[in-house]
PDB file of C-alpha atoms in Angstrom:
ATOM      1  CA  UNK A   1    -142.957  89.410-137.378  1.00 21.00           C
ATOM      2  CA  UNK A   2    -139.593  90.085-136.453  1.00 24.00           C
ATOM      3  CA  UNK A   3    -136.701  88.408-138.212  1.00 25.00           C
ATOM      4  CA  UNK A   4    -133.341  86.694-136.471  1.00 25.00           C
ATOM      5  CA  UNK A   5    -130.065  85.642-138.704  1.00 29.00           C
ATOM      6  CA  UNK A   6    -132.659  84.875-141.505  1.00 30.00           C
ATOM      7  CA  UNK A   7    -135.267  83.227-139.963  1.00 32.00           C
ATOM      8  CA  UNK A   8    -138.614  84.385-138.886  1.00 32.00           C
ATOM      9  CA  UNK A   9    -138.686  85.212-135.283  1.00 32.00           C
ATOM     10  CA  UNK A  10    -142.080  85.347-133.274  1.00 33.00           C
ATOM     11  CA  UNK A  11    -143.534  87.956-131.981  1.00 31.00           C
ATOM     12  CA  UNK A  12    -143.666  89.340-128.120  1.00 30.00           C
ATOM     13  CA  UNK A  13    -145.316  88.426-126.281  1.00 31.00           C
ATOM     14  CA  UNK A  14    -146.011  84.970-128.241  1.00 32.00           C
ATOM     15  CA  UNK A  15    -147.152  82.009-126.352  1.00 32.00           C
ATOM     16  CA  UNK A  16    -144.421  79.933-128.050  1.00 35.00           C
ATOM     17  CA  UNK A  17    -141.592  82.492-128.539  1.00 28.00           C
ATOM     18  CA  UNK A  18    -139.336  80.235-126.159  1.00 29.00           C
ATOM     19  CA  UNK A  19    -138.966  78.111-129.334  1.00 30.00           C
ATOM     20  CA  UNK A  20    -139.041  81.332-132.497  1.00 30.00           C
ATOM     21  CA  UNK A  21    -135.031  82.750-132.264  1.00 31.00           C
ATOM     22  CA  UNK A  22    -132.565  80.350-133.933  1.00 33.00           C
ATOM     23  CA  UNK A  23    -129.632  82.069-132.221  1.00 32.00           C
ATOM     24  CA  UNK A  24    -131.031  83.536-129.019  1.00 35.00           C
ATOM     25  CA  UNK A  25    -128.589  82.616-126.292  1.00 36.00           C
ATOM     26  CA  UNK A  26    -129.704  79.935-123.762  1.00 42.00           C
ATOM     27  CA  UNK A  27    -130.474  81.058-120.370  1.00 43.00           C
ATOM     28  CA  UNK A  28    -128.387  80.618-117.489  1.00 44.00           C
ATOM     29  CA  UNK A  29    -128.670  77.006-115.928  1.00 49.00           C
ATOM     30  CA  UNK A  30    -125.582  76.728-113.724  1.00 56.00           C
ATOM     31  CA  UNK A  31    -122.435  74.111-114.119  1.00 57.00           C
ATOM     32  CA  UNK A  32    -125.058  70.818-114.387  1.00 62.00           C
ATOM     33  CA  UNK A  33    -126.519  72.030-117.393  1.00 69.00           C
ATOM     34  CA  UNK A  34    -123.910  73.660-119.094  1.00 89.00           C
ATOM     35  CA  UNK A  35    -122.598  69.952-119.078  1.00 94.00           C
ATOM     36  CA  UNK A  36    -125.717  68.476-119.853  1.00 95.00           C
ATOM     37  CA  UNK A  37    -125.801  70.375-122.352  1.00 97.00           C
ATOM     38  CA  UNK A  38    -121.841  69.414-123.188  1.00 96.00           C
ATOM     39  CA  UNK A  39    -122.763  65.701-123.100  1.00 96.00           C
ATOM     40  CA  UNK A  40    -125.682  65.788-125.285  1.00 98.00           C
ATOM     41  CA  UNK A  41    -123.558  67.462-128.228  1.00 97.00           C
ATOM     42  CA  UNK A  42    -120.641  65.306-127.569  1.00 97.00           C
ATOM     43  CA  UNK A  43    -123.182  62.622-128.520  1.00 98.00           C
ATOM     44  CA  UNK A  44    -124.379  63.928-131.869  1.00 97.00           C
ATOM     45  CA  UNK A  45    -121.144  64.626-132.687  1.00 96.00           C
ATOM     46  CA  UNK A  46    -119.654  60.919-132.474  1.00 97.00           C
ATOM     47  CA  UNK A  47    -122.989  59.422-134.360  1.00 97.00           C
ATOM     48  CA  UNK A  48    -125.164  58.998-131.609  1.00 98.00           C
ATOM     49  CA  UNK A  49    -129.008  59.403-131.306  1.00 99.00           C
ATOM     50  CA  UNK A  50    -129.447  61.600-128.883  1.00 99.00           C
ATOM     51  CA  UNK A  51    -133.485  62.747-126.972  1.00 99.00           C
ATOM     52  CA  UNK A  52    -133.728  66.127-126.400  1.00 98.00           C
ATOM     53  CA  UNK A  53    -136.757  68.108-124.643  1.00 98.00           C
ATOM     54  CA  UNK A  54    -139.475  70.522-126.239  1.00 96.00           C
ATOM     55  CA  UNK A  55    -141.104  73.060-124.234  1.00 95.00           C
ATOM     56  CA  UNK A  56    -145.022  71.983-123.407  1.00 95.00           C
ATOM     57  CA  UNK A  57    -146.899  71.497-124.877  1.00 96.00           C
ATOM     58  CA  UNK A  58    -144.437  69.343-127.076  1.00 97.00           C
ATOM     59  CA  UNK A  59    -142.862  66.192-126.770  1.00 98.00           C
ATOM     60  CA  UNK A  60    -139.870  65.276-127.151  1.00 98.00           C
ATOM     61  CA  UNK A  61    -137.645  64.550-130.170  1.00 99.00           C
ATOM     62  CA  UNK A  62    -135.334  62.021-131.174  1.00 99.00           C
ATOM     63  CA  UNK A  63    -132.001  63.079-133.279  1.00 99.00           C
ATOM     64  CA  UNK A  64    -129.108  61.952-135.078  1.00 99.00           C
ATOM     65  CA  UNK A  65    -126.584  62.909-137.794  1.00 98.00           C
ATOM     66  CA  UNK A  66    -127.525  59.618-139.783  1.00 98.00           C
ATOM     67  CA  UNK A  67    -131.168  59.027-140.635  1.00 98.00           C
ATOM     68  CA  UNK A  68    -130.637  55.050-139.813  1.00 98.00           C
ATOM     69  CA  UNK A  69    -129.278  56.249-136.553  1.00 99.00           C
ATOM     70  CA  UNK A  70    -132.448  57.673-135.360  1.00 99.00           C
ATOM     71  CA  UNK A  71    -134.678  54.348-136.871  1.00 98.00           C
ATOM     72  CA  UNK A  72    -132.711  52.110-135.311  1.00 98.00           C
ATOM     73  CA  UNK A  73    -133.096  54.222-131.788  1.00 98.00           C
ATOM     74  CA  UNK A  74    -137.113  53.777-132.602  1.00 98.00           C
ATOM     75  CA  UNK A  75    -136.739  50.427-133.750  1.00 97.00           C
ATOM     76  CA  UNK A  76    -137.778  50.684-137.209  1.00 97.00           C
ATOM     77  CA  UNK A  77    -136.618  49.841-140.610  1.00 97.00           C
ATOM     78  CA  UNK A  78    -133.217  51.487-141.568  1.00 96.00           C
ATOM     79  CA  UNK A  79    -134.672  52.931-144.773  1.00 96.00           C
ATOM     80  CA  UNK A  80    -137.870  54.738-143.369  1.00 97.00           C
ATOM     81  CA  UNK A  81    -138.299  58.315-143.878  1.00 97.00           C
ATOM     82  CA  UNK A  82    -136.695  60.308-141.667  1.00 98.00           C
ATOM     83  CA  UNK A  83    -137.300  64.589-141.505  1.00 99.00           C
ATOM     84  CA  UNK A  84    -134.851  66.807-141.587  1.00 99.00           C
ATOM     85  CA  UNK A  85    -134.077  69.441-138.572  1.00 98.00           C
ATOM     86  CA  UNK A  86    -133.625  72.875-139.292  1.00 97.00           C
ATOM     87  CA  UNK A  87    -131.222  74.213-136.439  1.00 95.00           C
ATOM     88  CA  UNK A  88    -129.064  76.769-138.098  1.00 91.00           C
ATOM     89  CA  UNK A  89    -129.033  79.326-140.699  1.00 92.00           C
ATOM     90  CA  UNK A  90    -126.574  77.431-142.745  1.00 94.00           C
ATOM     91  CA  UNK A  91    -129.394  74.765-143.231  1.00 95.00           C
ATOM     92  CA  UNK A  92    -132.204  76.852-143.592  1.00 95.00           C
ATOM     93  CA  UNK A  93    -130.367  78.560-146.417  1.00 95.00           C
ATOM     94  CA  UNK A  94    -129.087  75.170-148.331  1.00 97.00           C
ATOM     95  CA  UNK A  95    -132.585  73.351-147.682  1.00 98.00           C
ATOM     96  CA  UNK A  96    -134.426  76.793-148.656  1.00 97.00           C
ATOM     97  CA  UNK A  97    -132.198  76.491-151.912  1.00 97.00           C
ATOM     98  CA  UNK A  98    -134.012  73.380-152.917  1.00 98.00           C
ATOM     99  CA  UNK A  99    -137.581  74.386-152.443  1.00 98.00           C
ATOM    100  CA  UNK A 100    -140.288  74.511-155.471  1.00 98.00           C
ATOM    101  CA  UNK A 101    -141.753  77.240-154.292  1.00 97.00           C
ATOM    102  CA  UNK A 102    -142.168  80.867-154.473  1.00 96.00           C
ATOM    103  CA  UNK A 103    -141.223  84.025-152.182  1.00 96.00           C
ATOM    104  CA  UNK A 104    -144.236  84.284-151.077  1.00 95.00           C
ATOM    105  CA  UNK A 105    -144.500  80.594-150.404  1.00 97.00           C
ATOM    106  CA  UNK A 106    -141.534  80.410-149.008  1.00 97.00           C
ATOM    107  CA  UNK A 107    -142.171  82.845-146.532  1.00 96.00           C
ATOM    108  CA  UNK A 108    -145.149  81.426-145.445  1.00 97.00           C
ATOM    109  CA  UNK A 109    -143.319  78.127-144.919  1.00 98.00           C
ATOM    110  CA  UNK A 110    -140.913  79.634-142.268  1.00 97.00           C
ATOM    111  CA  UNK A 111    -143.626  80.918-140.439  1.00 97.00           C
ATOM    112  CA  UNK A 112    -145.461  77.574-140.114  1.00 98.00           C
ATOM    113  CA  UNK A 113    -142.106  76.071-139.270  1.00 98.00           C
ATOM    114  CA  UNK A 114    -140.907  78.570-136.574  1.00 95.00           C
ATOM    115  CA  UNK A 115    -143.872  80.538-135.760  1.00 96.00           C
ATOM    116  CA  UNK A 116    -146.588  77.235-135.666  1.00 97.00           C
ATOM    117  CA  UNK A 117    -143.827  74.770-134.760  1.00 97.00           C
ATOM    118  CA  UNK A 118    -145.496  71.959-137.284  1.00 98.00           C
ATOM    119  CA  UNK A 119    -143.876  69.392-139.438  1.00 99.00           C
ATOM    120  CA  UNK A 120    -144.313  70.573-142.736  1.00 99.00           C
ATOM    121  CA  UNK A 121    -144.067  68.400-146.180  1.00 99.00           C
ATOM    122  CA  UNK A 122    -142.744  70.682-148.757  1.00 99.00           C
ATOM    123  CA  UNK A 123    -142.312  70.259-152.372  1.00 98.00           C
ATOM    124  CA  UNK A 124    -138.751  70.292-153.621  1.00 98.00           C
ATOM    125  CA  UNK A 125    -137.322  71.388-157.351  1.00 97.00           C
ATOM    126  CA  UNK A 126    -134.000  68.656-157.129  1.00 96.00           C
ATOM    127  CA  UNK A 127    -133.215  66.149-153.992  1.00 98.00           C
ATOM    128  CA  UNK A 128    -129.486  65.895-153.087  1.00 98.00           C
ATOM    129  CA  UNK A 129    -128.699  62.699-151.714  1.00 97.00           C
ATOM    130  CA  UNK A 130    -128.357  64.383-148.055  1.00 97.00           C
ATOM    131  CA  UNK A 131    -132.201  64.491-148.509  1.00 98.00           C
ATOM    132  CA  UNK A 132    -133.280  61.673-149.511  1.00 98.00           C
ATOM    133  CA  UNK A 133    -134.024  60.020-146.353  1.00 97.00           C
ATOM    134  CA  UNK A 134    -136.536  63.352-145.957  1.00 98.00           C
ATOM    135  CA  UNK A 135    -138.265  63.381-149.738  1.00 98.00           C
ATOM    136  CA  UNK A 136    -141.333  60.893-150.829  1.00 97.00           C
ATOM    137  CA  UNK A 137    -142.638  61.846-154.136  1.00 97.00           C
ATOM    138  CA  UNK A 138    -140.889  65.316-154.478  1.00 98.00           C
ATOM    139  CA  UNK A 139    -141.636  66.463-151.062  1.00 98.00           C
ATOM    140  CA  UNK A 140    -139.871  66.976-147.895  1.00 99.00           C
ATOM    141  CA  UNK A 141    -140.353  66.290-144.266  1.00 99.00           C
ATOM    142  CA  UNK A 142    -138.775  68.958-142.351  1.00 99.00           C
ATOM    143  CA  UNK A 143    -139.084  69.789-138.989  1.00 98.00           C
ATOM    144  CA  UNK A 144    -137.540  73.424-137.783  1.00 97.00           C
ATOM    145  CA  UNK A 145    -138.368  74.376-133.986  1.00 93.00           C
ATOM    146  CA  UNK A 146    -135.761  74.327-131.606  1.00 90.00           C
ATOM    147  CA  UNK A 147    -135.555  75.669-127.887  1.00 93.00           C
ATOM    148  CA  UNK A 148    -133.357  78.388-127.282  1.00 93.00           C
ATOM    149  CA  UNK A 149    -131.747  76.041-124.362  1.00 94.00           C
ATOM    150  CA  UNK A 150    -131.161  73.856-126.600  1.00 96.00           C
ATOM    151  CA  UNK A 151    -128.750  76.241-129.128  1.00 94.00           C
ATOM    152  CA  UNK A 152    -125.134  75.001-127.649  1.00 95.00           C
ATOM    153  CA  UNK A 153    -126.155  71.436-128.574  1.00 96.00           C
ATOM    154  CA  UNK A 154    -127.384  71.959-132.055  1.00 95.00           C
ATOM    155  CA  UNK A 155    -125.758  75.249-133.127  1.00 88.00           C
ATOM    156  CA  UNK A 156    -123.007  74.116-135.972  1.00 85.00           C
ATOM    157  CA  UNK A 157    -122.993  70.430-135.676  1.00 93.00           C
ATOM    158  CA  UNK A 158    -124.292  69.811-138.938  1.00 94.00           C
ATOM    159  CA  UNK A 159    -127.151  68.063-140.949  1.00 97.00           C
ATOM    160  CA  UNK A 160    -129.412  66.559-138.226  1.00 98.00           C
ATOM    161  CA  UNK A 161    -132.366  64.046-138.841  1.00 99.00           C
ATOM    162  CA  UNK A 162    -135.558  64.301-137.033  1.00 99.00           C
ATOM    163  CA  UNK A 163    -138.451  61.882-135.276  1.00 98.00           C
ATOM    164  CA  UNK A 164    -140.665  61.797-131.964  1.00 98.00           C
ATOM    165  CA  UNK A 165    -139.227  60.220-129.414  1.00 98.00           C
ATOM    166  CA  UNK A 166    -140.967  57.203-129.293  1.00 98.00           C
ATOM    167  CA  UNK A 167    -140.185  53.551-130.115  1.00 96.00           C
ATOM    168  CA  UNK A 168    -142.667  52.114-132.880  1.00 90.00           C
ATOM    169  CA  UNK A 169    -146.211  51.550-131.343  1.00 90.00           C
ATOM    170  CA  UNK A 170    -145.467  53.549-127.869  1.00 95.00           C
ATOM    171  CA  UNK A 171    -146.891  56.898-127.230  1.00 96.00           C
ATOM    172  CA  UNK A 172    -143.754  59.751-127.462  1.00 98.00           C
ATOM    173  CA  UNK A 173    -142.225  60.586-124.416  1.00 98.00           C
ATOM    174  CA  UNK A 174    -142.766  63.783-122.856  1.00 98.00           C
ATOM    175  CA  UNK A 175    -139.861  63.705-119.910  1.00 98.00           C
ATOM    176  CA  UNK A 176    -136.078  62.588-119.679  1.00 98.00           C
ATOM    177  CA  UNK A 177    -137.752  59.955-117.429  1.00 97.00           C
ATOM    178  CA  UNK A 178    -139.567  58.496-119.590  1.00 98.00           C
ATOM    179  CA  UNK A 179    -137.166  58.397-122.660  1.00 98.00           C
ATOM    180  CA  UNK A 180    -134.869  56.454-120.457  1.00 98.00           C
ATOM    181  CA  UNK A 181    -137.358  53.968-119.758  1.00 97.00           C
ATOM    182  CA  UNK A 182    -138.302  53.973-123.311  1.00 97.00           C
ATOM    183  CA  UNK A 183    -135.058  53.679-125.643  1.00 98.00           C
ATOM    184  CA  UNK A 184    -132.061  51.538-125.433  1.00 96.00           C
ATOM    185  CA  UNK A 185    -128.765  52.763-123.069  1.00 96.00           C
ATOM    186  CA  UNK A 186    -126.841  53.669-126.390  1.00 97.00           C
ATOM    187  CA  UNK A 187    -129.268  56.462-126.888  1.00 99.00           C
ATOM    188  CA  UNK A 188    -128.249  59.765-125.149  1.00 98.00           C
ATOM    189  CA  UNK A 189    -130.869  61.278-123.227  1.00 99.00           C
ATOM    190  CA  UNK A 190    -130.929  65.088-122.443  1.00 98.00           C
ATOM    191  CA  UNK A 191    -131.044  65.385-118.813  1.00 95.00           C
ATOM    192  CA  UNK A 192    -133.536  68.749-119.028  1.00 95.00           C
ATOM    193  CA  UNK A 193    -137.045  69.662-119.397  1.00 94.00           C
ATOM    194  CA  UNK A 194    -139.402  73.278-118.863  1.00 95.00           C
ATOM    195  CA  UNK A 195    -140.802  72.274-115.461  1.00 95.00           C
ATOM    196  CA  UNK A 196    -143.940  71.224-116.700  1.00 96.00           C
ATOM    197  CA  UNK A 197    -145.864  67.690-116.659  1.00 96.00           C
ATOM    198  CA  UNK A 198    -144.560  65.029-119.073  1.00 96.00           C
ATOM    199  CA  UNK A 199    -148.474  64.499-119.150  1.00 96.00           C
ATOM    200  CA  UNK A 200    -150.944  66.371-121.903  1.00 95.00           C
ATOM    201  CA  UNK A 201    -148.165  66.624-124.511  1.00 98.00           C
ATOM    202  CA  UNK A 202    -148.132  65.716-128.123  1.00 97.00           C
ATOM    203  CA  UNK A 203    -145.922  65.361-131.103  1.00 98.00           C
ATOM    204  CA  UNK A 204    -146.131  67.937-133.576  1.00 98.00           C
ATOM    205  CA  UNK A 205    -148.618  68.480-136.500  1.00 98.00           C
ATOM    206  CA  UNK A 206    -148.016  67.783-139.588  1.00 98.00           C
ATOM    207  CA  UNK A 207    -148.809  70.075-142.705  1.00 98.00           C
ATOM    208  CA  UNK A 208    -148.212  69.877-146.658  1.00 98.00           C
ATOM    209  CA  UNK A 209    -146.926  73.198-148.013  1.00 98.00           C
ATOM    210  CA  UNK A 210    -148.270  72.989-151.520  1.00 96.00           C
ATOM    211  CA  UNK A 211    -146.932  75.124-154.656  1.00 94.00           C
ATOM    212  CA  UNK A 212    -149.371  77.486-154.801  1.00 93.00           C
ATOM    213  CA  UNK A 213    -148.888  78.502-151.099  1.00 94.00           C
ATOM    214  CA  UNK A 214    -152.197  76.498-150.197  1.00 96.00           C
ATOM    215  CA  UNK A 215    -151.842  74.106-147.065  1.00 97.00           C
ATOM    216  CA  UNK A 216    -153.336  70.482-145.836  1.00 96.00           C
ATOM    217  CA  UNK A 217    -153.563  68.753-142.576  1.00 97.00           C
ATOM    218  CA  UNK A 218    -151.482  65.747-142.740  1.00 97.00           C
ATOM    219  CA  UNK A 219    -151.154  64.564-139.167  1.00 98.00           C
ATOM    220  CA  UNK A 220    -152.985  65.687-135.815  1.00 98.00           C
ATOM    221  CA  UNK A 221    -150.875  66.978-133.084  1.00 98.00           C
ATOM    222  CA  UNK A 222    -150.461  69.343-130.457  1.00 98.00           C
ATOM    223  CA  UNK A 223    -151.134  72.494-132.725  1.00 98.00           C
ATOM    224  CA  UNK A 224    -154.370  71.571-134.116  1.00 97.00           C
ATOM    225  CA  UNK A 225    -155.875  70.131-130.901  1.00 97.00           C
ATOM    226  CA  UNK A 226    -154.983  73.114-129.111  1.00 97.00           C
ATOM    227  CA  UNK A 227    -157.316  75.130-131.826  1.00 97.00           C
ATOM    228  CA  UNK A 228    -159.619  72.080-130.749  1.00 97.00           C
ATOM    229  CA  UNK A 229    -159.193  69.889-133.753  1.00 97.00           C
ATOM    230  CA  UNK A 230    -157.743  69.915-137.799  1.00 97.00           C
ATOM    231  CA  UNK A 231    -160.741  72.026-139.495  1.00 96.00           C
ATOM    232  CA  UNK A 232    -160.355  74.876-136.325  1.00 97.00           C
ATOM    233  CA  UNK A 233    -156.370  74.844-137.019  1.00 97.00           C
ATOM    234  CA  UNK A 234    -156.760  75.811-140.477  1.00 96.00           C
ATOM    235  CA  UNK A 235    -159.055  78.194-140.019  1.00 96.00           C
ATOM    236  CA  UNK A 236    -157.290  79.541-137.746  1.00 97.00           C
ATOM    237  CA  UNK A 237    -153.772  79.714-139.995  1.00 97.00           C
ATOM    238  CA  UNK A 238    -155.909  81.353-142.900  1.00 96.00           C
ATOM    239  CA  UNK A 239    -157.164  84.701-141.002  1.00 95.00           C
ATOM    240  CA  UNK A 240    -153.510  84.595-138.843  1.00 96.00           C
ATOM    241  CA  UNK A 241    -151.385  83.991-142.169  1.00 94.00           C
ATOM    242  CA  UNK A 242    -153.828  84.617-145.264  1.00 91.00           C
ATOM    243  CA  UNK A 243    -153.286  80.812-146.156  1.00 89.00           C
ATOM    244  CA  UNK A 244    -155.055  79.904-149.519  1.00 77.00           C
ATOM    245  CA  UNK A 245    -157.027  76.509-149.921  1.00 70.00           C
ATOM    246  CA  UNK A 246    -156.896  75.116-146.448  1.00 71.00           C
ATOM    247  CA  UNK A 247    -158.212  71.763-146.568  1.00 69.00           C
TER     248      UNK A 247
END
């Protein structure tokens, strides 16, 4: 497996490279989505929650530069945990930092994160105040996939916090359509998607990166039921990534 700026890239030829690259330039998309794109990272900038697309079979994600931000745009309690986003090298290096974990461990955790696209809960050594919001009982929700497309909106604008993009009790929303319908005008919505159905998607899985490099399913999502359910996923990340202790 390849490596970009740092962080694992995926292989060609990968079902899900559109996702692997942190800083692979965005494809052309003409004037409208150049400002789109413009709009959406105005947003984030000034405090904003702001919905932005996943490719399929993902849905989308809700983001702001203040965990409350992104409760309050899912209409939950200001304190709830919040993950962090991983967009840039500059995070992956100070979150990587904090990790109670070794190399080995560590390198399988950004290969679940970029490669598998999960959610992963890993176990921290100290907990600056930045991640708090991320960190129950010494470990951290973190959250690290990002489109390529999506690299002039994220790239550089600093600590981002991470949830589906769903209001408490509603399915996530899996089109710019549907976000609008779902979330309150003050939330920006990201006026882009892959060209596939907003139908069939799901959030992410969730794992829990222990210290002895041996992983749990936390969460179903679109990862495991693709391998057709939790026990098939981790079999399946054991032969691809010589996991220890699945369970």
């Amino acid at each position: 497996m390849g490596e970009v700026g740092g962080v694992p890239a995926q292989p060609s030829g990968h079902p899900r490279r559109g996702v692997g690259r942190v800083h692979r330039a965005p494809p052309g998309g003409g004037t409208h989505v150049s400002d789109a794109l413009a709009r959406a990272r105005a947003a984030l900038r000034a405090g904003a929650a702001v919905v932005l697309p996943n490719p399929y079979p993902l849905t989308s994600v809700v983001t702001a530069r203040v965990p409350a931000v992104v409760n309050e745009a899912k209409g939950r309690p200001a304190t709830q945990s919040v993950a962090l986003w991983l967009t840039d090298d500059e995070r992956w290096t100070e979150f990587t930092e904090l990790t109670d974990v070794d190399e080995r461990t560590r390198s399988l955790m950004h290969r679940l994160l970029v490669a598998e696209r999960v959610t992963l809960l890993v176990p921290l050594r100290e907990c600056p105040k930045w991640a708090e919001s991320a960190t129950r009982d010494g470990k951290a929700l973190v959250f690290a996939a990002r489109w390529s497309r999506l690299a002039p909106v994220l790239t550089g604008v600093g600590r981002l916090h991470v949830s589906s993009a769903n209001r408490t009790g509603h399915a996530p929303c899996g089109s710019p359509e549907q976000a609008r319908k779902t979330f309150p005008e003050k939330v920006h919505v990201l006026d882009m998607d892959d060209g596939r159905p907003a139908d069939g998607r799901s959030a992410t899985t969730t794992l829990e990166l222990r210290h002895d490099g041996s992983v749990s399913h936390v969460r179903t999502g679109a990862q495991d039921r693709a391998h057709g359910g939790p026990a098939a996923y981790l079999t399946y990340l054991a032969r691809t990534y010589g996991v220890r202790g699945c369970r």
